[in-house]
mmCIF file of C-alpha atoms and ligand atoms in Angstrom:
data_model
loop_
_atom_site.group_PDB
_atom_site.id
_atom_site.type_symbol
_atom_site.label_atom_id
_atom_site.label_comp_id
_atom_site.label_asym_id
_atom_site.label_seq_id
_atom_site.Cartn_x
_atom_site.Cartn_y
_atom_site.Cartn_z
ATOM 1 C CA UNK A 1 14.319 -22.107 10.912
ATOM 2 C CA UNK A 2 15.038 -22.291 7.448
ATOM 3 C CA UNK A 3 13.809 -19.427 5.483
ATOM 4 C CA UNK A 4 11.450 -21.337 2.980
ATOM 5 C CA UNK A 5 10.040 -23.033 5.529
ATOM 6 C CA UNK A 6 9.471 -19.718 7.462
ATOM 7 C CA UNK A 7 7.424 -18.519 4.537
ATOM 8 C CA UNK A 8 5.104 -21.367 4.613
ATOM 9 C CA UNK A 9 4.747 -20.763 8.137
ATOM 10 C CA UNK A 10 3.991 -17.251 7.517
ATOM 11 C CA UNK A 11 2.061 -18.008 5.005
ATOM 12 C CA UNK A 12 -0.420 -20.766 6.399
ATOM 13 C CA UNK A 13 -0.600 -19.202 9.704
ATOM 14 C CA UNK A 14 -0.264 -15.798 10.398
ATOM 15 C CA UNK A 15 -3.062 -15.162 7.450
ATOM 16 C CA UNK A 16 -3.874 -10.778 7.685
ATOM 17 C CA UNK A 17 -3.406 -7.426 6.121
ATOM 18 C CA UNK A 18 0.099 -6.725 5.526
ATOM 19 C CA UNK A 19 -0.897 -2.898 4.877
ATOM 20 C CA UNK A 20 -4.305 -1.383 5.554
ATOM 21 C CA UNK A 21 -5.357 2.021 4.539
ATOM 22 C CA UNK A 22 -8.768 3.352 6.492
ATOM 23 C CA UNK A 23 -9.699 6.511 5.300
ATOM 24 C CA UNK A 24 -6.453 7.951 4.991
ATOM 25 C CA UNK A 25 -6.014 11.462 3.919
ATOM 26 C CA UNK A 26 -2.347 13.515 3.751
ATOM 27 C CA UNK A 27 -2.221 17.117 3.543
ATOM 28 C CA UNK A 28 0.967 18.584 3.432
ATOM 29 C CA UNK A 29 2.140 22.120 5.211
ATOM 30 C CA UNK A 30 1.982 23.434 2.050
ATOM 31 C CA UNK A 31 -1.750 22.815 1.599
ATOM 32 C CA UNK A 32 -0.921 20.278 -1.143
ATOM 33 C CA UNK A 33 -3.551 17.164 -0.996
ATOM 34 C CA UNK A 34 -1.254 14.494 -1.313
ATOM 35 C CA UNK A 35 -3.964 11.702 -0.553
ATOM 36 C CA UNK A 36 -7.324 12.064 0.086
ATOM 37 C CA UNK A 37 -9.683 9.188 1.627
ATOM 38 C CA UNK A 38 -7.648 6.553 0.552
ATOM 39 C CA UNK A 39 -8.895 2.845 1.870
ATOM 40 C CA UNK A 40 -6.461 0.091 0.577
ATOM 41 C CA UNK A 41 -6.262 -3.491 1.946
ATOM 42 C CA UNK A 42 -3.156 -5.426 1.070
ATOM 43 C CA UNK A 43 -3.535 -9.491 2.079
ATOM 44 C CA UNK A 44 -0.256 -11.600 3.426
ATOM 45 C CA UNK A 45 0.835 -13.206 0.283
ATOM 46 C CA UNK A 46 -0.259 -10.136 -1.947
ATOM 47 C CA UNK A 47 1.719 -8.728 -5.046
ATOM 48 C CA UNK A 48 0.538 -5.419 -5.733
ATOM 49 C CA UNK A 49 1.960 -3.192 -8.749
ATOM 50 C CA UNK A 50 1.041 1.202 -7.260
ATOM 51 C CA UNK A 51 0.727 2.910 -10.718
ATOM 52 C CA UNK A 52 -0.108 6.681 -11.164
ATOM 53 C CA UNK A 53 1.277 9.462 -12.729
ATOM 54 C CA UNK A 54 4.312 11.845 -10.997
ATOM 55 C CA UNK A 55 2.520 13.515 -8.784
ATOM 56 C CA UNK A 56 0.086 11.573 -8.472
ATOM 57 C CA UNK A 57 0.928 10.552 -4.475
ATOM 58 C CA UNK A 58 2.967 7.505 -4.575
ATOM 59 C CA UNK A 59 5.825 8.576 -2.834
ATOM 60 C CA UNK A 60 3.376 9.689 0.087
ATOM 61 C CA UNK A 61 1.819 6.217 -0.095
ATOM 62 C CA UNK A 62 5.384 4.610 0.905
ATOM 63 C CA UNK A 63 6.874 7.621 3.416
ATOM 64 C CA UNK A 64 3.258 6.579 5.273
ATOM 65 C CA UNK A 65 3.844 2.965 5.320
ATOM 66 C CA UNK A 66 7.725 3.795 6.606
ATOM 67 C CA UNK A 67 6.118 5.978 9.149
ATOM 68 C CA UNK A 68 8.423 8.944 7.322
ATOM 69 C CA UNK A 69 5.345 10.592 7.794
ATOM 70 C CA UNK A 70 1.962 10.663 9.509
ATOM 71 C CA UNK A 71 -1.504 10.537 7.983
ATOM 72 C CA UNK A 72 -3.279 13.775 8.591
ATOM 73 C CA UNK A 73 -6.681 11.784 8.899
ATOM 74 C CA UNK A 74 -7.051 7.898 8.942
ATOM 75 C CA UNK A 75 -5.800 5.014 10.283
ATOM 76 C CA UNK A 76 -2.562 2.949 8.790
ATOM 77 C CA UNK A 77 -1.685 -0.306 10.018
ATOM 78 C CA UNK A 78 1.797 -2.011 8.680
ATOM 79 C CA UNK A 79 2.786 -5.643 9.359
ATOM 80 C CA UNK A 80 0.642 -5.365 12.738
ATOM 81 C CA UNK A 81 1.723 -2.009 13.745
ATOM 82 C CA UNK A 82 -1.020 0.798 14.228
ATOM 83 C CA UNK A 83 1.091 3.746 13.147
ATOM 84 C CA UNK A 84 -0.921 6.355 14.325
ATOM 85 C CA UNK A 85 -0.038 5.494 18.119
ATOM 86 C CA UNK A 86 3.236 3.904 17.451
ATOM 87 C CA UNK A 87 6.017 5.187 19.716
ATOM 88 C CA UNK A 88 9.088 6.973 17.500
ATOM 89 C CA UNK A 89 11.091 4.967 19.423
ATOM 90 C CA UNK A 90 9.287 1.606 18.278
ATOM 91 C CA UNK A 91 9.709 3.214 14.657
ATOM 92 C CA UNK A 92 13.162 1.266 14.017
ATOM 93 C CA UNK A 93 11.509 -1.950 15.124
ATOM 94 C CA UNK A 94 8.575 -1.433 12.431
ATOM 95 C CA UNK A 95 11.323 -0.576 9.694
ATOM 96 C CA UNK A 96 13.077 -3.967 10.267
ATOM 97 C CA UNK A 97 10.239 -5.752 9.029
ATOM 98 C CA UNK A 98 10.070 -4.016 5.623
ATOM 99 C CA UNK A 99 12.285 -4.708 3.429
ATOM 100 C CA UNK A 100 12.739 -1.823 0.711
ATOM 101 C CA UNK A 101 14.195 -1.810 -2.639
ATOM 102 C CA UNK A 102 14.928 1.908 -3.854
ATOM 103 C CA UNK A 103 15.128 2.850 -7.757
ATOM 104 C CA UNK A 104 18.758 3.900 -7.454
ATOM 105 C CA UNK A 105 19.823 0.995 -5.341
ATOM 106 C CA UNK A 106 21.779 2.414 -2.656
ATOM 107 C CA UNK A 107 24.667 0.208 -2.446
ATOM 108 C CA UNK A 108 27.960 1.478 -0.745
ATOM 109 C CA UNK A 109 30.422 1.370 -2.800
ATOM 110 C CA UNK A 110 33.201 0.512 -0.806
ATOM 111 C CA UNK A 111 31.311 -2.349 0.009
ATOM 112 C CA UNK A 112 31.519 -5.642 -1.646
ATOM 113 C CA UNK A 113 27.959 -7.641 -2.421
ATOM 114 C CA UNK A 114 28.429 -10.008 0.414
ATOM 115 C CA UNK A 115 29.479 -6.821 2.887
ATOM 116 C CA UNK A 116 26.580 -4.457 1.762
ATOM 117 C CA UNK A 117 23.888 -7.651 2.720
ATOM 118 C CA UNK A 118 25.734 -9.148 5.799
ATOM 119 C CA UNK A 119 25.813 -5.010 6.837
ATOM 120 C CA UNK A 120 21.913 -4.859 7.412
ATOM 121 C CA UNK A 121 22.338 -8.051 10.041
ATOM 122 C CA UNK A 122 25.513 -6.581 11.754
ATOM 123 C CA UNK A 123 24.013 -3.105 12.506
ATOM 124 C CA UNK A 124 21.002 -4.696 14.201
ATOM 125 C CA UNK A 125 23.176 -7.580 15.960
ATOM 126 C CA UNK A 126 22.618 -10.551 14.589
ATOM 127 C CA UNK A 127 24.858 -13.533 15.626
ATOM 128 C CA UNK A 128 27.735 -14.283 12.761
ATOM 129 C CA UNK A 129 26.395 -18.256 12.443
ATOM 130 C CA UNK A 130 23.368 -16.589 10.950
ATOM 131 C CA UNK A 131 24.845 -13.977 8.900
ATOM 132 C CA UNK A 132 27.303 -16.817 7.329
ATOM 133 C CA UNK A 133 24.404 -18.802 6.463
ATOM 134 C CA UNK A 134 22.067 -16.341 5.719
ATOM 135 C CA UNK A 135 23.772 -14.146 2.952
ATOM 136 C CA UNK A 136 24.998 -17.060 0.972
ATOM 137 C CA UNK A 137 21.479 -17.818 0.782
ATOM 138 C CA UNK A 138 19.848 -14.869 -0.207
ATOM 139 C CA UNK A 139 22.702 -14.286 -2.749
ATOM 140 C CA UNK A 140 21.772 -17.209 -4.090
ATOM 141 C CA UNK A 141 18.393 -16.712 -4.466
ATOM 142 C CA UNK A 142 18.624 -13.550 -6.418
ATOM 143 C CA UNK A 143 21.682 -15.974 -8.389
ATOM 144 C CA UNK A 144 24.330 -13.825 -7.403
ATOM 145 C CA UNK A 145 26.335 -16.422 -5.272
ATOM 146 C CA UNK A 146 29.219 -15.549 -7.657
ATOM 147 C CA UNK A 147 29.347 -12.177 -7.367
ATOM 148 C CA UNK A 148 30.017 -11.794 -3.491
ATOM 149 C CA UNK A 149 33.175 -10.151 -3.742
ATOM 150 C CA UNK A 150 32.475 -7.695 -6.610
ATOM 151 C CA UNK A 151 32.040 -4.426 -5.994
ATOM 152 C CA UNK A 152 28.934 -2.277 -7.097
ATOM 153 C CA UNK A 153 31.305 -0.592 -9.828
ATOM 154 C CA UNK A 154 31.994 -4.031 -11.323
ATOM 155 C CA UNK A 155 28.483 -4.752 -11.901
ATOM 156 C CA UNK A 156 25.605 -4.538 -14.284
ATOM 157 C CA UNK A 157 22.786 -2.185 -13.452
ATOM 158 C CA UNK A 158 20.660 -5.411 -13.694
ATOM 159 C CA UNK A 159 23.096 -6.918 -10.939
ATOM 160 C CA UNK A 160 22.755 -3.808 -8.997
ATOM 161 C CA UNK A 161 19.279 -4.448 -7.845
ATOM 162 C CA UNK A 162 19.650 -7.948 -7.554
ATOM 163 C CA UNK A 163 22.160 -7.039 -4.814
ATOM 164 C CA UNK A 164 19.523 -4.608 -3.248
ATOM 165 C CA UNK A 165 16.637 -7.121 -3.450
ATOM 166 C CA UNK A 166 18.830 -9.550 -0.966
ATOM 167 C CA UNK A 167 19.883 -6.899 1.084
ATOM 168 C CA UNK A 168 16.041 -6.291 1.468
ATOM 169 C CA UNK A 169 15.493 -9.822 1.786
ATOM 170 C CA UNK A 170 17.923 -10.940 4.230
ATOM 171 C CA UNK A 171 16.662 -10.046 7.431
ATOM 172 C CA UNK A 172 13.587 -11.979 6.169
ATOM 173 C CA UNK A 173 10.714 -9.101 6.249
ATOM 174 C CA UNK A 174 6.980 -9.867 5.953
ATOM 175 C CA UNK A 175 6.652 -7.126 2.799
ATOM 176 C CA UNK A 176 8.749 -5.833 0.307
ATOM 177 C CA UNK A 177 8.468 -2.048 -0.583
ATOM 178 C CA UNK A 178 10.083 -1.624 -3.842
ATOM 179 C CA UNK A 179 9.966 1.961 -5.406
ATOM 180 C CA UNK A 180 10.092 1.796 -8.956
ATOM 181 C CA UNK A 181 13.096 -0.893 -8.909
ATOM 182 C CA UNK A 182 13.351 -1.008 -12.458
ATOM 183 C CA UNK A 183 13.949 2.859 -12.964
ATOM 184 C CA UNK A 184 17.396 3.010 -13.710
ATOM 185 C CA UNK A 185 17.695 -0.560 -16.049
ATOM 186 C CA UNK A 186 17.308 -1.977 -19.135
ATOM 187 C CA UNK A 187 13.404 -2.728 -20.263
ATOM 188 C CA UNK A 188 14.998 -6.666 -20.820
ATOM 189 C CA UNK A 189 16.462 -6.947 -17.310
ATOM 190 C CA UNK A 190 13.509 -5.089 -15.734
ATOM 191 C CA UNK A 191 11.069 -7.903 -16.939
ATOM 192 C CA UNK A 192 14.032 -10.160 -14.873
ATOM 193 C CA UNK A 193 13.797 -7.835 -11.591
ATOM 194 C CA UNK A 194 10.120 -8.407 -11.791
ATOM 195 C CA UNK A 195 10.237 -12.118 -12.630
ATOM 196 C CA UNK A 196 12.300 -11.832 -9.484
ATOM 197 C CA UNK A 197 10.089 -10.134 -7.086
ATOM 198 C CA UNK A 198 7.204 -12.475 -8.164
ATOM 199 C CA UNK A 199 9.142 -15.523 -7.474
ATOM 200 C CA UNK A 200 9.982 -13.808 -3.550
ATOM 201 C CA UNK A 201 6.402 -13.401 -3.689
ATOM 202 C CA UNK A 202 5.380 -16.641 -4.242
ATOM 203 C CA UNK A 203 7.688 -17.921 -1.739
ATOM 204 C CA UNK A 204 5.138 -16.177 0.656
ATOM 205 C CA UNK A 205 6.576 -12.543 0.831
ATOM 206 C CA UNK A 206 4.548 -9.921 0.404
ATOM 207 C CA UNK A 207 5.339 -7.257 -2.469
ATOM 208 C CA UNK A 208 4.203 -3.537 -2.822
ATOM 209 C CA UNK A 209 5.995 -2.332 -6.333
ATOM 210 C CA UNK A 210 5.670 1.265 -7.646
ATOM 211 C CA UNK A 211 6.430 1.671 -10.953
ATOM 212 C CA UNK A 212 5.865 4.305 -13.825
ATOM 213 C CA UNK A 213 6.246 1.035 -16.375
ATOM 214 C CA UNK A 214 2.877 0.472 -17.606
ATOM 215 C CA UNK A 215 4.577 -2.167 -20.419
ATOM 216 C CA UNK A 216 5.698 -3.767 -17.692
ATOM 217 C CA UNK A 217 2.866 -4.016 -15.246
ATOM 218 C CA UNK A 218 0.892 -5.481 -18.750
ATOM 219 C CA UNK A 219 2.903 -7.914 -19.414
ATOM 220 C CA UNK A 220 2.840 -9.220 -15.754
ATOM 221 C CA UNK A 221 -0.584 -8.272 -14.863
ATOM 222 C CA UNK A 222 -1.930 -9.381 -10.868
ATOM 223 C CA UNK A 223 -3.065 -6.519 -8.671
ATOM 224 C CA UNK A 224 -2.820 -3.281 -10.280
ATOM 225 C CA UNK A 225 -3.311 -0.290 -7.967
ATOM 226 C CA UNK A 226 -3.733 3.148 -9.963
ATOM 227 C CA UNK A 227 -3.383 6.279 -7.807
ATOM 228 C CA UNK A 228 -4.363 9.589 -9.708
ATOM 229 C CA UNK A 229 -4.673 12.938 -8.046
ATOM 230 C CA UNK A 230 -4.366 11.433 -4.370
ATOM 231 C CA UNK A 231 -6.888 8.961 -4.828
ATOM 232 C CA UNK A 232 -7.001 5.735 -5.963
ATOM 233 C CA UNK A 233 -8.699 5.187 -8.773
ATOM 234 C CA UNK A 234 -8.307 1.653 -9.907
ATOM 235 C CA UNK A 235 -7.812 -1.470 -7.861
ATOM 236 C CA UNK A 236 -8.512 -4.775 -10.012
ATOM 237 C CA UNK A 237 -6.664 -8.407 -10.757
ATOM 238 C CA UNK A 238 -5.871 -7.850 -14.215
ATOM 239 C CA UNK A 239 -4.554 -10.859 -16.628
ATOM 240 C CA UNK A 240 -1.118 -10.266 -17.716
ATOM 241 C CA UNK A 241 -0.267 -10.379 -21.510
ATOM 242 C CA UNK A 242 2.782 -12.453 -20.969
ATOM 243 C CA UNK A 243 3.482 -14.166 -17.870
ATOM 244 C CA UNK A 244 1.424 -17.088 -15.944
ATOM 245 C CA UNK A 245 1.742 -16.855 -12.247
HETATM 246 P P1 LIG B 301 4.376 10.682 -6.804
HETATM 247 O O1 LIG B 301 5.291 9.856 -5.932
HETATM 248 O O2 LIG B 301 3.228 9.883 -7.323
HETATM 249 O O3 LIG B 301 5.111 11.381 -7.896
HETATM 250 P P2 LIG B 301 4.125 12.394 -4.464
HETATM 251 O O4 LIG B 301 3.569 11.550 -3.388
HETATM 252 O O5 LIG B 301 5.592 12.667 -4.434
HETATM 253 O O6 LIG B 301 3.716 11.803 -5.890
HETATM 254 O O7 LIG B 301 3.402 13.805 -4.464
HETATM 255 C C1 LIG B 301 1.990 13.972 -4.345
HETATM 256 C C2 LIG B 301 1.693 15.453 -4.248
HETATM 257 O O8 LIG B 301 2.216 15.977 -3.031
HETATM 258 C C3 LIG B 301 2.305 16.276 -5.357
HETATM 259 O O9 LIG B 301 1.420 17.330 -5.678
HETATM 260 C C4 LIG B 301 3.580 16.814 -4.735
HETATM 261 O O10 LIG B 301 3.978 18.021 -5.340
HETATM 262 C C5 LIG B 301 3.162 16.998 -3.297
HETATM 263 N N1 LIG B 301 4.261 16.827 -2.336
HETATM 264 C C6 LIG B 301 5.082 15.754 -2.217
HETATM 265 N N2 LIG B 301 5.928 15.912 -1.200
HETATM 266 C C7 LIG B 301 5.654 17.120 -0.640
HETATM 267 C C8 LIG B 301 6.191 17.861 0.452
HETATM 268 N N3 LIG B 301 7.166 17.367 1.211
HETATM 269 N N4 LIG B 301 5.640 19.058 0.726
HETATM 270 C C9 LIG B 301 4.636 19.553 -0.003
HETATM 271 N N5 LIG B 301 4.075 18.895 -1.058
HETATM 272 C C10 LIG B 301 4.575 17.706 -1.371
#
């Protein structure tokens, strides 16, 4: 099925929570309070910027959706998993249908662009007709079909997570994790990455961005999650300053 279409599919039909949060608290060995009673709904179709300060728990919001971790109290459900009773085993399974976009992007560098996509379809299998349709199309919907046989070294930062938002996107995953994807660029081509991840979004993907940027997050606006001190704090539609959805 072509991937568009997919996304309508998902879109119309299997209508849910992507993520939901039920009174979810994280303590860690160390005593620390990472999280504390956190409830958080996040709809199919959702864009949702996490905000908060360092410290303030975000990390321990996405190692719980990832299942890196468990929730000391609470209930977390991702993409129609139950995590509290899912099987380590079935954790791999769960993992494929996140895709996850990492601040430093994570690219191997002996890899070229087309390689370090079509990679995240060979290790689980999939047939070659699908990778050799597949990554041509996801390259060029980040509009990187000319890059394929660059290597990371040869490109931009910008370019960079371009590359790691198709690797994310290719085995076509019901929500997008990305963890403050526009860390390590330029403020111009961050507003890009974001323009980006909105437009995945709107083709029916759901996206979960943490990001320190609070310029950024303004100028976008949409659902703004602030986390301070474990808890969240804020959680509003707020009208962007510069950008109409
Ligand atoms: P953020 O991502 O918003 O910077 P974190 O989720 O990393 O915040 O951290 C939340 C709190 O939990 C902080 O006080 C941090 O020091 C603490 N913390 C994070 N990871 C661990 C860990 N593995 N062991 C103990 N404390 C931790």
């Amino acid at each position: 099925m072509n991937f568009a279409l997919k996304c309508i599919t998902r879109k119309g039909v299997i209508r849910g929570f992507m993520v939901e949060l039920n009174d979810v608290s994280v303590t860690y060995s160390s005593g620390v309070d990472a999280l504390e009673h956190v409830s958080l709904k996040i709809n199919d179709g959702d864009f949702a910027f996490v905000v908060g300060a360092s410290g303030a728990g975000k990390s321990t919001l996405i190692k719980l959706l990832l299942k890196e971790i468990d929730a000391t109290s609470g209930t977390v459900t991702v993409n129609g998993y139950q995590l509290n009773r899912l099987k380590k085993k079935k954790i791999p399974e769960l993992r494929r249908t996140i895709g996850i976009v990492f601040q430093d992007f994570r690219l191997i560098s002996s890899m070229t662009v087309y390689e370090n996509i079509a990679f995240v379809l060979r290790v689980i299998d999939s047939p070659k007709k699908l990778i050799r349709k597949r990554v041509p199309y996801v390259m060029g919907l980040v509009g990187l079909q000319d890059k394929a046989n660059a290597y990371p070294n040869e490109l931009s930062g910008g370019e960079m997570q371009r590359v790691a938002i198709a690797r994310a996107l290719v085995n076509d995953p019901g929500l997008i994790i990305a963890d403050e994807p526009t860390g390590n660029i330029d403020p111009e081509l961050s507003y890009e990455i974001v323009d980006l991840l909105k437009t995945i979004n709107m083709q029916g993907t759901t996206v979960l961005m943490v990001t320190h940027e609070h310029e950024l997050v303004r100028r976008f606006g949409g659902r703004i999650i602030n986390i301070s001190a474990g808890q969240v704090v804020f959680d509003e539609i707020v009208e962007g300053t510069d950008y109409e959805a």
